[in-house]
Structures are given as structure tokens and as C-alpha cells.
Short mmCIF file of N, CA and C in Angstrom, two decimals:
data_model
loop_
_atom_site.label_atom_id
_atom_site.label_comp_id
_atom_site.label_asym_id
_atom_site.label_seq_id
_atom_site.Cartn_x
_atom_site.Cartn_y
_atom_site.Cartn_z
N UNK N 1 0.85 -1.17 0.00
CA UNK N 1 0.00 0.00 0.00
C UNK N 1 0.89 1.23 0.00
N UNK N 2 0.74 2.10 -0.52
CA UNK N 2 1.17 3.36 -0.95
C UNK N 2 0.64 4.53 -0.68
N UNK N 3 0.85 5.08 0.19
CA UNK N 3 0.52 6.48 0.92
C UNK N 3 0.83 7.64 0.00
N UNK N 4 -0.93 8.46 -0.47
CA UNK N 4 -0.60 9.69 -1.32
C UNK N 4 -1.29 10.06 -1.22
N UNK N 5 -0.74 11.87 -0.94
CA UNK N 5 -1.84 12.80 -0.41
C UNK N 5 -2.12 13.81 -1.71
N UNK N 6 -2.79 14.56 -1.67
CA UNK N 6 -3.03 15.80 -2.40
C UNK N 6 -3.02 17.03 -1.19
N UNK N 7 -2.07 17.80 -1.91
CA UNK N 7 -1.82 19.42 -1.21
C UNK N 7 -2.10 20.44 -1.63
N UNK N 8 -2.65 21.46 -1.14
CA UNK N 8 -2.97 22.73 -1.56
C UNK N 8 -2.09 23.59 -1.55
N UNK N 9 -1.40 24.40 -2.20
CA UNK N 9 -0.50 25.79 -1.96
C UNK N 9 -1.24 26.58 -1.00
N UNK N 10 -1.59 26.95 -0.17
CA UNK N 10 -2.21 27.94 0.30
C UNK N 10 -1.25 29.17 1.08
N UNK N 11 -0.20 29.22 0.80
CA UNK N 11 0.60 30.12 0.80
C UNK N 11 0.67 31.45 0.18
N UNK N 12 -0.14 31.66 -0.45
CA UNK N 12 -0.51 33.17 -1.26
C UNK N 12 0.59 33.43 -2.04
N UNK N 13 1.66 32.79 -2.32
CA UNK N 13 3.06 32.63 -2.90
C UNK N 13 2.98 31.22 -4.01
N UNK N 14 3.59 31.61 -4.98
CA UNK N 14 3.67 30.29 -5.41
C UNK N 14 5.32 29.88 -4.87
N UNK N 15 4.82 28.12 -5.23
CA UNK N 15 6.11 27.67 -4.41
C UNK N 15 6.87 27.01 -5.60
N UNK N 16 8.34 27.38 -5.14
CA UNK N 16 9.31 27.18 -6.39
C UNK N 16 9.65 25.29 -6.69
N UNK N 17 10.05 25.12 -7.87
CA UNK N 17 10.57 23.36 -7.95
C UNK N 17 12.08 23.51 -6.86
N UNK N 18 11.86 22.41 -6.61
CA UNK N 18 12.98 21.58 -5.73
C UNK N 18 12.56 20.99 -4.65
N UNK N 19 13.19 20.45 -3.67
CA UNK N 19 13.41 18.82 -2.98
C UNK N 19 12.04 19.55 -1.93
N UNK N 20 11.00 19.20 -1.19
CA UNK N 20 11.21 18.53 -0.32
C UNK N 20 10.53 17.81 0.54
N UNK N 21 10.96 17.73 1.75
CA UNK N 21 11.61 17.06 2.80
C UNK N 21 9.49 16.58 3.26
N UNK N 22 9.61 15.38 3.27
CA UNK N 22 7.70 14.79 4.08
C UNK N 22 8.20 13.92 5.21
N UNK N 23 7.34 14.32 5.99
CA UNK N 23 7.28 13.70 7.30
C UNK N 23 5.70 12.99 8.15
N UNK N 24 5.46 12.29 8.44
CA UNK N 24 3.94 11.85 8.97
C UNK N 24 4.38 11.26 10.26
N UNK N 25 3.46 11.56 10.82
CA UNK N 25 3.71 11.06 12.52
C UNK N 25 4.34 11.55 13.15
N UNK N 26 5.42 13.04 12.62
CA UNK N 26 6.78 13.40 13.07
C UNK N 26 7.98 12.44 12.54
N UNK N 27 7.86 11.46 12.26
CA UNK N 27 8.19 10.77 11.09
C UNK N 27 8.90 11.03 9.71
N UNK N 28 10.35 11.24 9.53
CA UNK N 28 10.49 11.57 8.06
C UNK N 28 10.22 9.95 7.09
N UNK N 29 9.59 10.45 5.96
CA UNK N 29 9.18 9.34 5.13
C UNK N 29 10.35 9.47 3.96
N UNK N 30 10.21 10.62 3.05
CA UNK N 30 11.06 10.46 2.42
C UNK N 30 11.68 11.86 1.59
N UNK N 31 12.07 12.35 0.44
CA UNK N 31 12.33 13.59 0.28
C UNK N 31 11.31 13.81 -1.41
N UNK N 32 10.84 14.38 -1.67
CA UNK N 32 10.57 14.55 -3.02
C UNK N 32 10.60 15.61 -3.95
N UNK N 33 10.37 15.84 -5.51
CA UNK N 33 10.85 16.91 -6.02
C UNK N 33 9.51 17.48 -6.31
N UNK N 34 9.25 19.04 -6.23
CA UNK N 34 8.18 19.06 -6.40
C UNK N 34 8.27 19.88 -7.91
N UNK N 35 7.11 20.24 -8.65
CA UNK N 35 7.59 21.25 -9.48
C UNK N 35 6.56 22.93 -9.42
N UNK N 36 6.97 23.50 -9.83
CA UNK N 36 6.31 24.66 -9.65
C UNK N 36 4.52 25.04 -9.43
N UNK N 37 4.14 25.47 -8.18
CA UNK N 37 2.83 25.17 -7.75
C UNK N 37 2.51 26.74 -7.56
N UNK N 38 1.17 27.50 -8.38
CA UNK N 38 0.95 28.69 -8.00
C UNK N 38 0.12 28.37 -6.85
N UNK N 39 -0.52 29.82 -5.97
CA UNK N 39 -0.98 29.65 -5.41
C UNK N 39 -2.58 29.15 -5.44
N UNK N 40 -3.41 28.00 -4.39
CA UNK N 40 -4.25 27.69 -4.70
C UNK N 40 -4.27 26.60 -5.61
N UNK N 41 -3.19 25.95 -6.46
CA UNK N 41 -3.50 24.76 -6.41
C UNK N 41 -3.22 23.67 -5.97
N UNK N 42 -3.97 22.43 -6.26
CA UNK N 42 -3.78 21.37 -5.52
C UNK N 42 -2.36 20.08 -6.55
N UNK N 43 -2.38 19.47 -6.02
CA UNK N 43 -1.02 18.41 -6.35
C UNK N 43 -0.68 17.33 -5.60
N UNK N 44 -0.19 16.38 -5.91
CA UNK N 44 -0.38 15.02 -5.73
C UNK N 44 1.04 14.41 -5.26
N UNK N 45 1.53 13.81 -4.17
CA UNK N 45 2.37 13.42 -3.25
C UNK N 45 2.38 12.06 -2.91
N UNK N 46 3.25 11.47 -3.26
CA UNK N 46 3.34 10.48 -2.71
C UNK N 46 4.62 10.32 -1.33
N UNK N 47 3.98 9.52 -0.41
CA UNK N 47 4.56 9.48 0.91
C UNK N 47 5.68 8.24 1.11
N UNK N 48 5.18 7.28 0.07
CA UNK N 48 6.07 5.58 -0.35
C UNK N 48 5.06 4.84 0.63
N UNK N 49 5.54 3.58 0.92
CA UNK N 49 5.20 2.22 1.09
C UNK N 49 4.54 2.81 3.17
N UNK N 50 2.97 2.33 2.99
CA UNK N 50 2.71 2.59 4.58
C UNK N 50 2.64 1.09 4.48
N UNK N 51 3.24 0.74 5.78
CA UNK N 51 3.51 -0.79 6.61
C UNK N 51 2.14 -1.17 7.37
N UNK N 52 1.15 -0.11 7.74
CA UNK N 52 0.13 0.19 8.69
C UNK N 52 -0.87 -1.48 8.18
N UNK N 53 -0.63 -2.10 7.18
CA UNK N 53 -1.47 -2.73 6.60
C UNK N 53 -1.00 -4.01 5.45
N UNK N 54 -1.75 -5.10 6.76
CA UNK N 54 -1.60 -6.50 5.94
C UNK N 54 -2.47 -6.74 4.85
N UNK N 55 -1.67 -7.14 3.92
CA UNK N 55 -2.43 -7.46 2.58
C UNK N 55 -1.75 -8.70 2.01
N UNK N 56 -2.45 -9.59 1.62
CA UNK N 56 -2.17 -10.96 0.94
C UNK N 56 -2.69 -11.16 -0.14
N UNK N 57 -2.60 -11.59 -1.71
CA UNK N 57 -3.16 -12.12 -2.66
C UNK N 57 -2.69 -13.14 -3.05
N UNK N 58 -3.86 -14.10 -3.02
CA UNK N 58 -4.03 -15.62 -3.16
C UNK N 58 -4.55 -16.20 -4.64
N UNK N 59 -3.34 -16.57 -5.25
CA UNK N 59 -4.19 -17.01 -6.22
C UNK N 59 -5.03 -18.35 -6.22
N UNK N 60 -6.34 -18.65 -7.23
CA UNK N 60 -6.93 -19.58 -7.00
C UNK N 60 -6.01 -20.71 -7.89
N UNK N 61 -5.98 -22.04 -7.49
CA UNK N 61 -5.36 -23.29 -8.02
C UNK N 61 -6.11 -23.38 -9.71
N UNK N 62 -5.33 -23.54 -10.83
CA UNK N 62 -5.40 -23.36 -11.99
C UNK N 62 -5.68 -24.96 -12.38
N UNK N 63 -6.72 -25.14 -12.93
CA UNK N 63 -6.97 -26.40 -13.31
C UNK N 63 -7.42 -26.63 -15.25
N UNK N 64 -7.19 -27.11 -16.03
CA UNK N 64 -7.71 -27.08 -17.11
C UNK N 64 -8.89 -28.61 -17.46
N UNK N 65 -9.96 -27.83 -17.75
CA UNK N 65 -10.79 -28.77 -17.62
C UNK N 65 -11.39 -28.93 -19.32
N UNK N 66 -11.68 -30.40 -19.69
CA UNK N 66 -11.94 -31.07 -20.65
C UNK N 66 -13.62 -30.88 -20.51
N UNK N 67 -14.56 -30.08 -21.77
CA UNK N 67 -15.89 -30.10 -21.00
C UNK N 67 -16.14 -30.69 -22.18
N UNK N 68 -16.61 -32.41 -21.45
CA UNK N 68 -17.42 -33.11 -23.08
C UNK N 68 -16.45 -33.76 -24.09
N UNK N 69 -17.01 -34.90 -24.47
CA UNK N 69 -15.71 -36.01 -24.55
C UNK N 69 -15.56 -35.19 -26.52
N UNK N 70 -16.69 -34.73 -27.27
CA UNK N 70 -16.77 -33.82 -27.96
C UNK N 70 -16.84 -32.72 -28.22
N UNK N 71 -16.54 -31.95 -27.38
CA UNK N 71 -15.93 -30.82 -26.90
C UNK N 71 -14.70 -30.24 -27.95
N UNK N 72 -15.05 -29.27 -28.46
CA UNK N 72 -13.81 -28.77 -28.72
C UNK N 72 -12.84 -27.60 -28.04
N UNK N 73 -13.29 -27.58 -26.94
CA UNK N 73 -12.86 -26.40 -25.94
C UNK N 73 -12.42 -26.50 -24.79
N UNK N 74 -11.46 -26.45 -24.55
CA UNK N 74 -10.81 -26.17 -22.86
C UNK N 74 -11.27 -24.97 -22.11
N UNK N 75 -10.93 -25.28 -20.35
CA UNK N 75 -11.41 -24.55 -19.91
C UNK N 75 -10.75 -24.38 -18.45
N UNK N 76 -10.35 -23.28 -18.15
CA UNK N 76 -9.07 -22.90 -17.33
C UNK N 76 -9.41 -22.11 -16.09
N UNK N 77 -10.37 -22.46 -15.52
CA UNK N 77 -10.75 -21.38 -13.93
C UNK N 77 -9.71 -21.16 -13.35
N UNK N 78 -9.75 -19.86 -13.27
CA UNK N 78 -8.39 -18.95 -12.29
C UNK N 78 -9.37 -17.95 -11.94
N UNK N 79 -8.26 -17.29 -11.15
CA UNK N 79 -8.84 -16.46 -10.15
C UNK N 79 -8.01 -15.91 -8.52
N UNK N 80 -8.24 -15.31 -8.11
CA UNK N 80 -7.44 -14.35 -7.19
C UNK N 80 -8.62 -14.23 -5.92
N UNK N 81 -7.75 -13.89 -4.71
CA UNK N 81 -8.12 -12.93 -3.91
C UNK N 81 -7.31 -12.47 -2.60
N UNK N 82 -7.99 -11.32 -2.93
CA UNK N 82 -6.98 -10.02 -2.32
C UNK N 82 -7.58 -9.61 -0.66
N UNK N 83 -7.09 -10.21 0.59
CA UNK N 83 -7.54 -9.16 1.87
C UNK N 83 -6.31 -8.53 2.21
N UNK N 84 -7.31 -7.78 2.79
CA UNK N 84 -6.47 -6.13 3.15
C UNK N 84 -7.21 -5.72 4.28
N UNK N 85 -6.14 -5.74 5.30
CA UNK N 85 -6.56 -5.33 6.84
C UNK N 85 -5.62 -4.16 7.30
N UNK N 86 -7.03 -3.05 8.02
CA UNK N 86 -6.75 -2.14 8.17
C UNK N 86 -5.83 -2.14 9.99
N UNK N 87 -4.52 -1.50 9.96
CA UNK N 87 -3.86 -2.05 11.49
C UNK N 87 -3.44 -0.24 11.86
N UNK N 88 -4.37 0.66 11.33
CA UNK N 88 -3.90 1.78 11.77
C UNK N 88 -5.38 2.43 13.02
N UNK N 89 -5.00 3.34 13.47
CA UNK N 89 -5.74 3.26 14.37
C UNK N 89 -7.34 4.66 14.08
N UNK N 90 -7.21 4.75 12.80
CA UNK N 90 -8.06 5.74 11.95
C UNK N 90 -8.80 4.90 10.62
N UNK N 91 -9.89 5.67 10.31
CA UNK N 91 -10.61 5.23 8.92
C UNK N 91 -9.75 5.38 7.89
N UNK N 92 -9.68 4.72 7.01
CA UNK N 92 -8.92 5.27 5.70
C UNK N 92 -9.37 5.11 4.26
N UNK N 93 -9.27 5.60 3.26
CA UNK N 93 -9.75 5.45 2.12
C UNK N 93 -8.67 4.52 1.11
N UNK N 94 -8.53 3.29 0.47
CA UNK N 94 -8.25 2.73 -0.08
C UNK N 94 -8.24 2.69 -2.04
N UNK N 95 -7.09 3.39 -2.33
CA UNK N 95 -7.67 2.52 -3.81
C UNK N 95 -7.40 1.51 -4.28
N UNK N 96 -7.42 0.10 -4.97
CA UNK N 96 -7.00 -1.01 -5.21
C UNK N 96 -6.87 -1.20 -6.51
N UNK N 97 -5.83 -1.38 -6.82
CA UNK N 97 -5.85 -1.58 -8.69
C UNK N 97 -4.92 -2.97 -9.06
N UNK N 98 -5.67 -3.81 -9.87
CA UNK N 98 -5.35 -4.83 -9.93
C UNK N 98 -5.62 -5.27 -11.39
N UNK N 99 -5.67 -6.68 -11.89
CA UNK N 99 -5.71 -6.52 -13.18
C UNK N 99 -6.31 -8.57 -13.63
N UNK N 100 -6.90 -8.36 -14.67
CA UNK N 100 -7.36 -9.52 -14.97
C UNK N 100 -7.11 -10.16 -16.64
N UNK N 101 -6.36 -10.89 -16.62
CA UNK N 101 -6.06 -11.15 -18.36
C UNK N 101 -7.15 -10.97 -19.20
N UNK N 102 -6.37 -10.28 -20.60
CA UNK N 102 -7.29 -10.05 -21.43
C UNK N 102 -6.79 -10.66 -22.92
N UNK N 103 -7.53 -11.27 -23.78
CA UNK N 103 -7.35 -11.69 -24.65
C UNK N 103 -6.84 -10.73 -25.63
N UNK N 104 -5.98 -11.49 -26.82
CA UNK N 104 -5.93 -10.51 -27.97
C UNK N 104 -6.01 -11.49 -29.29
N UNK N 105 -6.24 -12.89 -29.36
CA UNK N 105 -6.40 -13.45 -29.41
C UNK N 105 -8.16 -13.97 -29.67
N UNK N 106 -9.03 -13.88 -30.89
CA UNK N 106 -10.26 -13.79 -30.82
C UNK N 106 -10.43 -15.54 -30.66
N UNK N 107 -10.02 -16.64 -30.90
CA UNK N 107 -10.10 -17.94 -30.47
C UNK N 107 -10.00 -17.93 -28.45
N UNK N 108 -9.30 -17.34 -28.14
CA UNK N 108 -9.36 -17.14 -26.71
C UNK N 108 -10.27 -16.29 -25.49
N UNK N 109 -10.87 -17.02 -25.51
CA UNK N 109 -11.97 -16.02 -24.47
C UNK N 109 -11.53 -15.74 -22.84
N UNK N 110 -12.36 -14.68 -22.42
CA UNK N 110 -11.93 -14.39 -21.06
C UNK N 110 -13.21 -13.98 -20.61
N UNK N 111 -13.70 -14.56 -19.52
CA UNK N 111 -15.60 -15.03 -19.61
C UNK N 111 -15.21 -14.39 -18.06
N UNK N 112 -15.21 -13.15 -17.10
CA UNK N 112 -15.49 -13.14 -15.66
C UNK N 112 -16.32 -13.32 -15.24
N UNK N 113 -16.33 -14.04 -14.07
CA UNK N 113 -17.05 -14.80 -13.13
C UNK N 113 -17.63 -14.12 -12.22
N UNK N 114 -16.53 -13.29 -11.27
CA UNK N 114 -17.13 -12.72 -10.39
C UNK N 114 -16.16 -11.77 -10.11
N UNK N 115 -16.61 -10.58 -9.61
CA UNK N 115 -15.48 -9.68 -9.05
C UNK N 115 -16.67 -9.08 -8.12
N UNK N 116 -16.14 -9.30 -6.64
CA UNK N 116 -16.80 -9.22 -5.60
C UNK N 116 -15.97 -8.28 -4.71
N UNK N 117 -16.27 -7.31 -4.06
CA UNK N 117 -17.06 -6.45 -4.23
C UNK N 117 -17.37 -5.74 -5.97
N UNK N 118 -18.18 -4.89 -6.35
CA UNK N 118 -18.23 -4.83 -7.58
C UNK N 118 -16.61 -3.14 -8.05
N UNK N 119 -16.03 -3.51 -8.91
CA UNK N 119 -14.86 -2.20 -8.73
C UNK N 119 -15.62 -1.29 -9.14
N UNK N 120 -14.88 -0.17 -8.68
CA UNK N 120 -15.17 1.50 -8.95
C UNK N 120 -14.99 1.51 -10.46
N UNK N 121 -14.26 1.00 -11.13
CA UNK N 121 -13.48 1.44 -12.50
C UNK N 121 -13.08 -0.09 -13.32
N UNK N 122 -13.55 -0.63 -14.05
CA UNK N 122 -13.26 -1.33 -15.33
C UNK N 122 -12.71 -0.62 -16.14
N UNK N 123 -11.68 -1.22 -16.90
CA UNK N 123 -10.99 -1.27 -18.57
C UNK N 123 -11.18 -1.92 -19.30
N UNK N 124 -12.32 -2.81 -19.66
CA UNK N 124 -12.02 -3.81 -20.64
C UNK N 124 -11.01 -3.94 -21.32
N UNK N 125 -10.47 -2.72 -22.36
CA UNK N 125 -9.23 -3.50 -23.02
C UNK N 125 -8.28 -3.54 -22.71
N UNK N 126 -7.89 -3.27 -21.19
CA UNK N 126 -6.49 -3.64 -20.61
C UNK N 126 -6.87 -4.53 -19.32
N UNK N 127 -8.00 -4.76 -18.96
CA UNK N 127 -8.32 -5.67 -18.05
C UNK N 127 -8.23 -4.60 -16.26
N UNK N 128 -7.64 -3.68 -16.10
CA UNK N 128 -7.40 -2.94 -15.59
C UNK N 128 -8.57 -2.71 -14.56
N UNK N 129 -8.53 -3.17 -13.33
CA UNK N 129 -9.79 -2.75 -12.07
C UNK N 129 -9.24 -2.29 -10.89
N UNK N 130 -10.52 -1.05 -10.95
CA UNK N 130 -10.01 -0.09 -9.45
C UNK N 130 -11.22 -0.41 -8.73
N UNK N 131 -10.88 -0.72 -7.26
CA UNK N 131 -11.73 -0.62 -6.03
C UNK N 131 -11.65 0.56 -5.12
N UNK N 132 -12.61 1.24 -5.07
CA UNK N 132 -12.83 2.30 -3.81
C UNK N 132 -13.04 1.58 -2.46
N UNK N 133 -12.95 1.06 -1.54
CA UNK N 133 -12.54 0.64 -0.51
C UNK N 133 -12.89 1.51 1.11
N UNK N 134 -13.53 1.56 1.90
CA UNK N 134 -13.13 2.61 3.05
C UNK N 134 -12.99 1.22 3.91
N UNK N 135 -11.79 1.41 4.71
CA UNK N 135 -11.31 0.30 6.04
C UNK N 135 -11.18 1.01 6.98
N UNK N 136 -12.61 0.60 8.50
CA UNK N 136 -11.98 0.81 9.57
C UNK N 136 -11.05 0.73 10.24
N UNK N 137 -10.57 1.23 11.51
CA UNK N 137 -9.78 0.28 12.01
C UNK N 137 -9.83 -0.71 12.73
N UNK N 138 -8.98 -1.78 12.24
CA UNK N 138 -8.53 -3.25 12.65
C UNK N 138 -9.82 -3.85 11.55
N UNK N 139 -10.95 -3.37 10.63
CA UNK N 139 -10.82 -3.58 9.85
C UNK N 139 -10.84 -4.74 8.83
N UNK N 140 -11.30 -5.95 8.19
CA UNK N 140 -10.58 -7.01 7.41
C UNK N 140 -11.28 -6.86 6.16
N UNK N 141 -11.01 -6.35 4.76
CA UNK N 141 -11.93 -6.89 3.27
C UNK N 141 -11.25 -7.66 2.78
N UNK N 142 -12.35 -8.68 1.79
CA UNK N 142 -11.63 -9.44 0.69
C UNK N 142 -12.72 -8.59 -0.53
N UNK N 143 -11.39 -8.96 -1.12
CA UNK N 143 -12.09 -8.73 -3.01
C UNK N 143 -11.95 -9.87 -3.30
N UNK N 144 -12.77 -10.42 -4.36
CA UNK N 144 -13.03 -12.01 -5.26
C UNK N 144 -12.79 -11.40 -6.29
N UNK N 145 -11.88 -11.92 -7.49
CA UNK N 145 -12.04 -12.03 -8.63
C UNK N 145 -11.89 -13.43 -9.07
N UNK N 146 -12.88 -13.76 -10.03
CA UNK N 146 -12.66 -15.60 -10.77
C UNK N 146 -13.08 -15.15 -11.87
N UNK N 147 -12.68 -16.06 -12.96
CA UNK N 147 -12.67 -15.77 -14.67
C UNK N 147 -12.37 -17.30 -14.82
N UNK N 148 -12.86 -17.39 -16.40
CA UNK N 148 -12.79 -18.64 -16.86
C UNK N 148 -12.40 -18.30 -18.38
N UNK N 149 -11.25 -19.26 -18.20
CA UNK N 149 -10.50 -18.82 -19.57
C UNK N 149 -10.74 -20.30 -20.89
N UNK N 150 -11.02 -20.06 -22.03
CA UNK N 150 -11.79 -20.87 -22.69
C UNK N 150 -10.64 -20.72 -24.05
N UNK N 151 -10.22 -21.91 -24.41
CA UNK N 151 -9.39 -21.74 -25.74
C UNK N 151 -9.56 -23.05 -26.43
N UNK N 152 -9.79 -23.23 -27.53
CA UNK N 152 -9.17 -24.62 -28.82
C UNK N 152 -8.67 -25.71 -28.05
N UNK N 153 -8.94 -26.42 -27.87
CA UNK N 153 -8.40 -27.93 -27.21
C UNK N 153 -7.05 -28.49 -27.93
N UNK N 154 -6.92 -27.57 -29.33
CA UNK N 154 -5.19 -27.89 -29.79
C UNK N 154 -4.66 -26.82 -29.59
N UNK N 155 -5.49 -25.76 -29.26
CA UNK N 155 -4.27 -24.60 -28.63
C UNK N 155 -3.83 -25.13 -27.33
N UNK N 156 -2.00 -24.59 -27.37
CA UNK N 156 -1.65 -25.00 -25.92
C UNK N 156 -1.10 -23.39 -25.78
N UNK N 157 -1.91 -23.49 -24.23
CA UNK N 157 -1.77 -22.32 -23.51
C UNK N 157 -0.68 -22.18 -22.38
N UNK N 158 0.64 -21.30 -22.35
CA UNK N 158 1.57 -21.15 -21.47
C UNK N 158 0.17 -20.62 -20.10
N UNK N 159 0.19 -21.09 -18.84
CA UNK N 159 -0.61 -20.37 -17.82
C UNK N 159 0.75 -19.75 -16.83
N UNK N 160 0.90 -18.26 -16.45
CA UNK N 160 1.69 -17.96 -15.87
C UNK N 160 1.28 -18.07 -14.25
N UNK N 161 1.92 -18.44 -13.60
CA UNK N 161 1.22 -17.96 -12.18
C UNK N 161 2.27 -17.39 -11.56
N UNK N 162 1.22 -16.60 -10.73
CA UNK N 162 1.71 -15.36 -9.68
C UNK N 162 2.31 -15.12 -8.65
#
């Protein structure tokens, strides 16, 4: 997880490019460059890696299944899931971006199953999903994603896992 804020100039000055210096908790995090900000607007910061929060993704066991002794089609259930527990001692807002294969390949299908909770943001053509998320604290979500991947019974498919 990745800590990033948005800042306002509110300095009635604009503020010049160069380094600096972020701190949270009293905490230095890290140094960054900024670039030229008039006054009144806002801008986007990143803080790096917050530890505040366990997160695991599990992929599901990849099986290729024969459907029908005349069948001309294989069939490949995969699938993921992602919890994410909140260990800070405040609400927080979460975004989650993750990603689900996409064909390019029109013999190869990519049929989703389920993506539980439903995401904020689909891509179809890059497979690309964002979750909006709010975690109390202490906190536990899972996201589900499962897909079923369908190809030619003489296509052979490399399956990468994660």
C-alpha cells in the first residue's frame, strides 16, 4: 500500500521546484521533487510504502478442464483474492488496482465470473480494475475475482502464475 496525499498551496506565494523534505507522525518518510505550484493549487504526493497494513493475494489453483468427450474447448478457472486489513488506528480510504487477463487473441476467451465487491473502475481493453474501498480500524476486506479462460483444445496455452 502506498501512501498519497493531495496538497494545496495555500501560501498566497507560489512555491518554487525543488526537494522537499515529508514527514507523517513526526516521522520523516522520504524527500521529493516538487515542481512549480501557484498559489491555490492542488497536487499530488506520494509518501512511499505505509507498513500500517496486511495485505495478501491468493491465487486460485489453476486447473484445465476437458468439458465433453466432444468438446472442442478447454477450460481454465483462475482467479485471485486479495484481503487487506486495516492495522492503523483511523478510517482510511483505499484505492485497489489490480488486473485480470485479457485476450488478444479472438479464439481465446476471457468469460469473468465474479469480481466481488463490484470495482469503482473497469478497462475492458487492458483488463485494468479499481476498487474504492473505506477500512476501519482493525478492519478485514476481501475482493473475489474468478474468470474462466476458454481456448481450442489444440491450442496449448503457457498459464503464468503469480
Amino acid at each position: 500500500v502506498y501512501l498519497n496525499v493531495s496538497a494545496e498551496n495555500t501560501t498566497g506565494s507560489p512555491l518554487l521546484p525543488g526537494n522537499l523534505d515529508m514527514f507523517l507522525d513526526n516521522r520523516y518518510t522520504r524527500t521529493a521533487r516538487i515542481g512549480f505550484q501557484n498559489p491555490g493549487t492542488t497536487f499530488e504526493l506520494s509518501l512511499g510504502i505505509d507498513k500500517a497494513f496486511e495485505i495478501t493475494r491468493t491465487v486460485l489453483k489453476k486447473k484445465t478442464e476437458v468439458k465433453g468427450f466432444l468438446s472442442k474447448r478447454n477450460e481454465i478457472p483462475s482467479g485471485y483474492e486479495i484481503k487487506i486489513k486495516n492495522s492503523k488506528n483511523t478510517t482510511v480510504n483505499l484505492f485497489v488496482n489490480d488486473q485480470i487477463p485479457v485476450s488478444r487473441d479472438e479464439k481465446i476467451k476471457i468469460d469473468v465470473q465474479l469480481l466481488k465487491p463490484k470495482p469503482e473502475k473497469v478497462n475492458n481493453k487492458s483488463g485494468y480494475l479499481t476498487w474504492k474501498i473505506v477500512l476501519k480500524p482493525g478492519q478485514e476486506k476481501v475482493i473475489s475475482v474468478k474468470y474462466l479462460v476458454r481456448h481450442p483444445k489444440k491450442r496449448i496455452l503457457q498459464v503464468l502464475e503469480d
